[in-house]
Every structure is written in structure tokens, then in C-alpha cells.
mmCIF file of C-alpha atoms in Angstrom:
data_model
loop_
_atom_site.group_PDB
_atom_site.id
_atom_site.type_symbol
_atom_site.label_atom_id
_atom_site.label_comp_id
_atom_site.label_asym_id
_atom_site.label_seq_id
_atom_site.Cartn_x
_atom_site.Cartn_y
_atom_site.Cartn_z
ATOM 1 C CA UNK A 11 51.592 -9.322 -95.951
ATOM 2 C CA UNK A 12 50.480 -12.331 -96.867
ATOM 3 C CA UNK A 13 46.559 -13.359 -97.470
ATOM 4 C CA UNK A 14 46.297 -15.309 -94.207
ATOM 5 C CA UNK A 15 47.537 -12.750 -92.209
ATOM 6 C CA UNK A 16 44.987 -9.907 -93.769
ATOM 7 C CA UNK A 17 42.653 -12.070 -92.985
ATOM 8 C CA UNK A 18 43.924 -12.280 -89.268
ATOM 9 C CA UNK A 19 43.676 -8.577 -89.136
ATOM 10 C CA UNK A 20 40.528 -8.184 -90.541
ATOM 11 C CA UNK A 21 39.124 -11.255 -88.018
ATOM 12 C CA UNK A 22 40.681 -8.987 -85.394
ATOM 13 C CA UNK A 23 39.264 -5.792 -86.465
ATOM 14 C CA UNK A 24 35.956 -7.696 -86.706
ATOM 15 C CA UNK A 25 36.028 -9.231 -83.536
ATOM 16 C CA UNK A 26 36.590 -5.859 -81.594
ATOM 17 C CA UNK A 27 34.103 -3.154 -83.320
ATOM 18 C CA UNK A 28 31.410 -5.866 -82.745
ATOM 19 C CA UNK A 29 32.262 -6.350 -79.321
ATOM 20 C CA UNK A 30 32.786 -3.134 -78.784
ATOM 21 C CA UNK A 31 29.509 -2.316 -79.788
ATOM 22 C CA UNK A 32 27.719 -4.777 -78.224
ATOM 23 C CA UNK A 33 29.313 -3.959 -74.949
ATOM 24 C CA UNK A 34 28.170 -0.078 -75.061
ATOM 25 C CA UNK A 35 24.610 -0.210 -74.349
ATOM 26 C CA UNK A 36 24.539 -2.463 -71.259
ATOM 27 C CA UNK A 37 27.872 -0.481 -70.211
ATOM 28 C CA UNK A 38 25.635 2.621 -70.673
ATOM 29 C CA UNK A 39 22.721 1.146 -68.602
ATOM 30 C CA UNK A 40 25.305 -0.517 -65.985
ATOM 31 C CA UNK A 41 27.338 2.515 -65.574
ATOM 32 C CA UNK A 42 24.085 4.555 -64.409
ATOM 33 C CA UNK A 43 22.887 1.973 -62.033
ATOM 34 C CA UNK A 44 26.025 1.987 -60.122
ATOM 35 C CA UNK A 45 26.748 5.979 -60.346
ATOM 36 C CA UNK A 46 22.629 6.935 -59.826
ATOM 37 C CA UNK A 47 21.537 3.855 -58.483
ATOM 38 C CA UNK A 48 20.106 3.296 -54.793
ATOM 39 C CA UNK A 49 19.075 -0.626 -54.527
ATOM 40 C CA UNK A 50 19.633 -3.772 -52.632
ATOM 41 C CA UNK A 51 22.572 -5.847 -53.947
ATOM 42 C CA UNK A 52 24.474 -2.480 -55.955
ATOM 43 C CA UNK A 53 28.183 -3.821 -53.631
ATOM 44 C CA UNK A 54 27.655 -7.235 -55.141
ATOM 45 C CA UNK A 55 26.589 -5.635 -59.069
ATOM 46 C CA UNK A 56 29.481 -3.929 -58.378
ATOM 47 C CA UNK A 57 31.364 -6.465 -57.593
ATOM 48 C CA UNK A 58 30.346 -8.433 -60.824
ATOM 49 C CA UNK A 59 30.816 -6.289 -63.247
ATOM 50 C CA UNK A 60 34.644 -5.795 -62.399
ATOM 51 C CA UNK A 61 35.142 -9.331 -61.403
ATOM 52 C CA UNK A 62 36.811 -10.180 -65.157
ATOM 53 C CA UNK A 63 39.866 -7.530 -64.425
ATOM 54 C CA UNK A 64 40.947 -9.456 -61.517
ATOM 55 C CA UNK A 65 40.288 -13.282 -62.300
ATOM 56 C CA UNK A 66 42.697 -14.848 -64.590
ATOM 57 C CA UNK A 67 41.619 -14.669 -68.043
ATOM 58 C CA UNK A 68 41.505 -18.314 -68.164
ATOM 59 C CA UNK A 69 39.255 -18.758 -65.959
ATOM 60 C CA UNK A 70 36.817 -16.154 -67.371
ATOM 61 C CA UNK A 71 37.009 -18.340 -70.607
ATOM 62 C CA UNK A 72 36.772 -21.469 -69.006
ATOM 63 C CA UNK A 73 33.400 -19.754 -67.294
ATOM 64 C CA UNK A 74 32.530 -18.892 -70.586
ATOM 65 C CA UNK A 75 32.868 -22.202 -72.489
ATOM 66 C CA UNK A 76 30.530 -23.945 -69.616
ATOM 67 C CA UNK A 77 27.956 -21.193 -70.122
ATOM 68 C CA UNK A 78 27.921 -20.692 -73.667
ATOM 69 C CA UNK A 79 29.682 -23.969 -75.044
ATOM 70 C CA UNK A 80 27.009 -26.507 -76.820
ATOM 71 C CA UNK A 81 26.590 -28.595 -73.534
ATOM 72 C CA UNK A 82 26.401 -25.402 -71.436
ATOM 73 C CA UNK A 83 22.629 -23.863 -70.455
ATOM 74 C CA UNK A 84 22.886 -20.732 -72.487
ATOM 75 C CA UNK A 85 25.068 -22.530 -75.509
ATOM 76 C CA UNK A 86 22.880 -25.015 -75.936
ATOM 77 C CA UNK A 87 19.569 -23.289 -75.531
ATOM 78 C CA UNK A 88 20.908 -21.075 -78.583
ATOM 79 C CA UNK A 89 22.093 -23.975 -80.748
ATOM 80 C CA UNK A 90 18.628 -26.169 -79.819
ATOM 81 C CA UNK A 91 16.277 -22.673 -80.367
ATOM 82 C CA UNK A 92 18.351 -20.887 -83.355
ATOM 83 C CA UNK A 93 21.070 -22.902 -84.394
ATOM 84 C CA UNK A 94 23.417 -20.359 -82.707
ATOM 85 C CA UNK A 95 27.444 -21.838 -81.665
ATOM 86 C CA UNK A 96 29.599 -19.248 -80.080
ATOM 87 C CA UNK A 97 32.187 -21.463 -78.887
ATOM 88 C CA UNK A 98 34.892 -21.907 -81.428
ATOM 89 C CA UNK A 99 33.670 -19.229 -83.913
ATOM 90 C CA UNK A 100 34.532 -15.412 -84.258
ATOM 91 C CA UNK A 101 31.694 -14.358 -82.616
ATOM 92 C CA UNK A 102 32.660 -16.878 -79.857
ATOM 93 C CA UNK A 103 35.792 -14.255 -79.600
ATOM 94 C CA UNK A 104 33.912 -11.128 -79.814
ATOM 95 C CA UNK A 105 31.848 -12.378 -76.598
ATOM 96 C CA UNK A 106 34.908 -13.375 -74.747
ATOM 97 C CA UNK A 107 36.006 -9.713 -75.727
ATOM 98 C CA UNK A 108 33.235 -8.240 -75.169
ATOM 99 C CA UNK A 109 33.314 -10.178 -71.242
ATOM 100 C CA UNK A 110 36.851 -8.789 -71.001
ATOM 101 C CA UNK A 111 36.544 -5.317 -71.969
ATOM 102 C CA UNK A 112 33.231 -4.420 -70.153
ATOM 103 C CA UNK A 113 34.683 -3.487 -66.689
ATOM 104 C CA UNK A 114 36.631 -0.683 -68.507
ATOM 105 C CA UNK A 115 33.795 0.413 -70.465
ATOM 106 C CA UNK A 116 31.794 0.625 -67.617
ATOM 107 C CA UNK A 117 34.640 2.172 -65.232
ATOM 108 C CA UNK A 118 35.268 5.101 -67.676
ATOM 109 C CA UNK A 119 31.579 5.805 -68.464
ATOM 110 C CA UNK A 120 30.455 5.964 -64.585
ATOM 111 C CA UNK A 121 33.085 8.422 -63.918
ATOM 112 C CA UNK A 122 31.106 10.256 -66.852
ATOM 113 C CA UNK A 123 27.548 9.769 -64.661
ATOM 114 C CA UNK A 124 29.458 10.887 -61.827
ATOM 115 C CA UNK A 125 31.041 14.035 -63.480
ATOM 116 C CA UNK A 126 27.650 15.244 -64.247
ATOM 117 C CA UNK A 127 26.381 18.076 -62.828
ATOM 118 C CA UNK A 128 22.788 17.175 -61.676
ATOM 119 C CA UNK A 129 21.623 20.315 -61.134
ATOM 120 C CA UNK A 130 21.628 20.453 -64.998
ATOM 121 C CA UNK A 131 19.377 17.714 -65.149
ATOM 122 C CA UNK A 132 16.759 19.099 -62.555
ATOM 123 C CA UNK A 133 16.964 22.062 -64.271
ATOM 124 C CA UNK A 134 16.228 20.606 -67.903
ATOM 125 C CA UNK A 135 13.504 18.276 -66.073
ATOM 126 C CA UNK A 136 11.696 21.492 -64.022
ATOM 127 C CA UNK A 137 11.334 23.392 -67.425
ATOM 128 C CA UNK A 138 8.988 20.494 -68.726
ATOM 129 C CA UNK A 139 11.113 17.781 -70.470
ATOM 130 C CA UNK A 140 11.053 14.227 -70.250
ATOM 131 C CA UNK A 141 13.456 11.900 -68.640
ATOM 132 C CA UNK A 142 14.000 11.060 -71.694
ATOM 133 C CA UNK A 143 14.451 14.301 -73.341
ATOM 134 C CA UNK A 144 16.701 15.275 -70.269
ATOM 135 C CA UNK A 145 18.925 11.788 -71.183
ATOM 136 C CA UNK A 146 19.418 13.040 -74.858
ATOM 137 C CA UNK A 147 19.919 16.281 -74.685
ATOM 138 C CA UNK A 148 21.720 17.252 -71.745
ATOM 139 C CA UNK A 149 23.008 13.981 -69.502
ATOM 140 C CA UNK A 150 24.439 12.232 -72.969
ATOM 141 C CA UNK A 151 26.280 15.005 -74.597
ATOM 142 C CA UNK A 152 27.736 16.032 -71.002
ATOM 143 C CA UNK A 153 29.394 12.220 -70.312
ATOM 144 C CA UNK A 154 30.240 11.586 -74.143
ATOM 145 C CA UNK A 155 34.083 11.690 -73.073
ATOM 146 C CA UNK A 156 33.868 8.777 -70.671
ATOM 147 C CA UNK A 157 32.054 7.615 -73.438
ATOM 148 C CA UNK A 158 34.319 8.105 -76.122
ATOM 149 C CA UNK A 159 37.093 6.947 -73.346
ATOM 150 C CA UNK A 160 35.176 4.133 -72.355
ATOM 151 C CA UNK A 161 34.987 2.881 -76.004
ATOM 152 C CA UNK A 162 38.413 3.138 -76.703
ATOM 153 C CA UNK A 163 39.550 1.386 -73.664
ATOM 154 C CA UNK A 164 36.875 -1.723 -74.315
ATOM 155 C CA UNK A 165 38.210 -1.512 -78.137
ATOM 156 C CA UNK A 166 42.083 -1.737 -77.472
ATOM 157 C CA UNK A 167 41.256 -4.821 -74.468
ATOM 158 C CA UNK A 168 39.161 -6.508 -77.557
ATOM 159 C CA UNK A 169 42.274 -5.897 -79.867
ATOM 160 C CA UNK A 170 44.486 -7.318 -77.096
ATOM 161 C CA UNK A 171 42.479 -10.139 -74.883
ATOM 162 C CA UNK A 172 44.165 -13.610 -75.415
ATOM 163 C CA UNK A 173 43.835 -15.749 -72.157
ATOM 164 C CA UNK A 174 39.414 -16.019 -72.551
ATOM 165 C CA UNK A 175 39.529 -16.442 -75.808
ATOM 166 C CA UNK A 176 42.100 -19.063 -76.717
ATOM 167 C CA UNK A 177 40.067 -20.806 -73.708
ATOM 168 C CA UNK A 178 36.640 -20.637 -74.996
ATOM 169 C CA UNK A 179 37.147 -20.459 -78.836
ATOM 170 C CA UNK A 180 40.873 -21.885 -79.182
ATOM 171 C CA UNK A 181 43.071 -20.416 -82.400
ATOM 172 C CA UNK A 182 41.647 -21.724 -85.352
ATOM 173 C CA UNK A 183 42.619 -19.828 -88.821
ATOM 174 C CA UNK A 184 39.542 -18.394 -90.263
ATOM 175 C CA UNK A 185 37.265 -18.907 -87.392
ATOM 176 C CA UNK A 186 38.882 -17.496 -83.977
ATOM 177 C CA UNK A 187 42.785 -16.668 -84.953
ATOM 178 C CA UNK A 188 42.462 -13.463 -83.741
ATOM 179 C CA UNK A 189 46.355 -11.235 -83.659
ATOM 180 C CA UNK A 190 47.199 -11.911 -80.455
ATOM 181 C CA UNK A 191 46.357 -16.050 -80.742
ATOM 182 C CA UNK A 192 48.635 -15.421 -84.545
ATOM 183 C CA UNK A 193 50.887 -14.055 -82.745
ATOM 184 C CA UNK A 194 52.001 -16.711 -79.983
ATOM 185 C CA UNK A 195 51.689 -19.294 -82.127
ATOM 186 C CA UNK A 196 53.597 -17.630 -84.887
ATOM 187 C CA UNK A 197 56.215 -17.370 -82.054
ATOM 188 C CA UNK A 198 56.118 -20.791 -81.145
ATOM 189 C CA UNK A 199 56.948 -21.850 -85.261
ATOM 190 C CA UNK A 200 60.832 -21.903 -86.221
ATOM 191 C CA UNK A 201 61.041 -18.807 -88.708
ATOM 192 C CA UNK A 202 57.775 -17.698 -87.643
ATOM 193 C CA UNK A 203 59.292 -14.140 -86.177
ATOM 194 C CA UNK A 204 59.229 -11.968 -89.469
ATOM 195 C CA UNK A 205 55.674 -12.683 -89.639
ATOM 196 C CA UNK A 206 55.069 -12.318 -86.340
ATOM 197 C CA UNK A 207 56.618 -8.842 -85.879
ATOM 198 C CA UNK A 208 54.740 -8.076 -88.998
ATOM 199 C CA UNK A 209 51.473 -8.533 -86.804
ATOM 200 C CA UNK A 210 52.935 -6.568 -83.863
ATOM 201 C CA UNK A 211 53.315 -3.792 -86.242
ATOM 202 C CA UNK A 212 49.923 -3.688 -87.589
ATOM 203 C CA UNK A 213 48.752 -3.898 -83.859
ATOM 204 C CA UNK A 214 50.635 -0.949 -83.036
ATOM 205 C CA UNK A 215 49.823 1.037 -85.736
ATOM 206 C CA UNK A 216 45.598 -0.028 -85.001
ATOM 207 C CA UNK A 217 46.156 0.827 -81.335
ATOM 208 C CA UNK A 218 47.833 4.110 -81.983
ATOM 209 C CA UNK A 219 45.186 5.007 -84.413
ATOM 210 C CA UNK A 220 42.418 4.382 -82.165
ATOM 211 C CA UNK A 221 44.014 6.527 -79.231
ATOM 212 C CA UNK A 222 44.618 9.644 -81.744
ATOM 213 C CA UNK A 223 41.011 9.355 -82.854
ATOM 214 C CA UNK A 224 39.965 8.838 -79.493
ATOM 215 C CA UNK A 225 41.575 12.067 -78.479
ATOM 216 C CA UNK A 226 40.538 14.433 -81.494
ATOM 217 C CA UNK A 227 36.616 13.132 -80.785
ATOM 218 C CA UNK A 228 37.290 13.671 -77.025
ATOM 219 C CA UNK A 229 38.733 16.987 -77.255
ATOM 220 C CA UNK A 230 35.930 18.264 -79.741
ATOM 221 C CA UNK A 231 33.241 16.966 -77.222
ATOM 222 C CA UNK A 232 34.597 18.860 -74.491
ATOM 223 C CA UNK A 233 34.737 21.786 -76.452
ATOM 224 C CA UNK A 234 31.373 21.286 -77.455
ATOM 225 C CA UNK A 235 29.871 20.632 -73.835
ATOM 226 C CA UNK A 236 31.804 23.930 -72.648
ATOM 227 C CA UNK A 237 30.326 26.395 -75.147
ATOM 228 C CA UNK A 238 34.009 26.821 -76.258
#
């Protein structure tokens, strides 16, 4: 491999732990408002939050570039307040990620919520603990393999999203080449297919790493949750 495509990886790798992780606490909080919630307006949250599975990515990113772009409200509030530009950097690409993978994060961690047997809760919560304390110790542990699940899934759509992010933050080397970008344009280049299938590789190999540790995690938190 050659320099520029380690750095493609590593841009890649970059661009979906941090949108992965940026995506799990509001998928945490959103998750639990539409499983537990009761409230005015939950159809239409609803209806939000899966709204980037069934638009075309495109559009998502084109959404994306006139919110967060330098002449959009939020993009230029950050660039006029902190000297913050999303659009056309990495972290331009781990937002459009993080846009694209949160429907799955959230899908996979309300089916957790809903899993849940409340009677647990009320049970933890009559004894004397805290909402809190109930969260922590008995509603978290019981959903952490949606959680684990929902992770993975918003991971492997980071590794994989193309359409919103060539929109909002195009394919430039060292700033937004991501694999996916590297590897349409690499196919687009005369000679360009031994590197390319190079990158496929690696993306393969990432992808089936993730699902194996996915599993091992998922299997030991089950275990865990059933006393076994």
C-alpha cells in the first residue's frame, strides 16, 4: 500500500469511530423517546429520524451543505462564532456519516428499550433507587446488545456512506477522500483497478472485523444479562 492510500484508510477509520460516537448519545436519548415516550408530535419524530434511509443520499447532502455549508444558518453561525467549517473537511464527512447512520443506530437500540422488561425497572425503582440509578444499573446493561448492534450498524453505514458525503464535502485527498469516494474515482482512472481492489480489500477485512467483534461483545452481554 502506498502512503496515500494509508492515509485514505486511516481518514476512513477516523471519519466513522467519530461519527459513530457522536451519533450514540442522541441515538440513546432518541431511541427512549420513541420506545417510552407519550407526547404530541412522536409520528412526525418518528418520521424524522428515519427520513435519511429513504431519501436519496444526495439529497441528504445537498440538505446538509445548505445547513452547515459557510452561507448556510448553522455553517455560518459556527465559522462567524468559532471559526468552525464542516463542509469540505473530514469532520464535514463524519457529520454526513453520522446523518446517515443514525436511523440504524436508533432502530437497533429502540428494539433494545422495547425488549426491556419494565417490571425490572419498577422493581429496582420501588426498592429506593433513582431514575438514574435504575438507568445504570439495570435498563443499560439489559439493552447493551441493541447497543452494541446499534453501533456496529451506524459504524459499517459510516465506513460505507458515499452519496451525502461526496455532496456536502466532495473527494478531496487529505481532507474528505474517504474509501468509498477513493474508490470510484480510483475506478474512474485508467490502471486505477489494482489500487482500487486494494481498498475493497481493506474494507472487507474492517467490516468483517467489526461484525466478529460485534458478535463476541454481544454474545458476552447476553450472557452477562442472563446470569449465565
Amino acid at each position: 500500500m502506498s502512503a496515500a492510500e494509508i492515509a485514505i484508510v486511516w481518514l476512513s477509520l477516523k471519519v466513522a469511530i467519530c461519527a459513530t460516537l457522536f451519533s450514540l448519545p442522541f441515538a440513546l436519548g432518541t431511541a427512549w423517546l420513541l420506545a417510552r415516550g407519550r407526547f404530541f408530535g412522536k409520528s412526525a419524530l418518528n418520521i424524522f429520524v428515519h427520513l435519511p434511509l429513504v431519501l436519496p443520499p444526495v439529497v441528504t447532502g445537498y440538505a446538509l451543505l445548505l445547513l452547515f455549508g459557510k452561507q448556510g444558518v448553522i455553517g455560518g453561525f459556527l465559522d462567524d462564532a468559532f471559526g468552525v467549517t464542516l463542509a469540505f473537511r473530514w469532520t464535514g464527512a463524519a457529520l454526513a456519516a453520522a446523518v446517515m447512520g443514525f436511523p440504524l443506530m436508533v432502530r437497533a437500540i429502540r428494539l433494545g428499550y422495547e425488549g426491556v422488561d419494565q417490571g425490572l425497572e419498577q422493581a429496582a425503582a420501588t426498592l429506593g433507587a433513582p431514575k438514574r440509578a435504575v438507568f445504570w444499573s439495570v435498563t443499560l446493561p439489559l439493552i447493551s446488545p441493541g447497543i452494541l448492534a446499534g453501533v456496529v450498524l451506524g459504524f459499517a453505514k459510516a465506513m460505507g456512506e458515499f452519496g451525502a458525503t461526496i455532496t456536502f464535502v466532495a473527494s478531496i485527498p487529505g481532507q474528505s477522500e474517504t474509501l468509498p469516494s477513493a474508490i470510484y474515482t480510483l475506478l474512474q482512472v485508467p490502471g486505477g483497478e489494482s489500487a482500487a481492489l486494494r481498498l475493497i480489500a481493506i474494507s472487507v477485512v474492517i467490516s468483517v472485523a467489526a461484525l466478529a467483534l460485534s458478535e463476541v461483545l454481544a454474545q458476552r452481554a447476553i450472557k452477562r444479562v442472563s446470569g449465565r
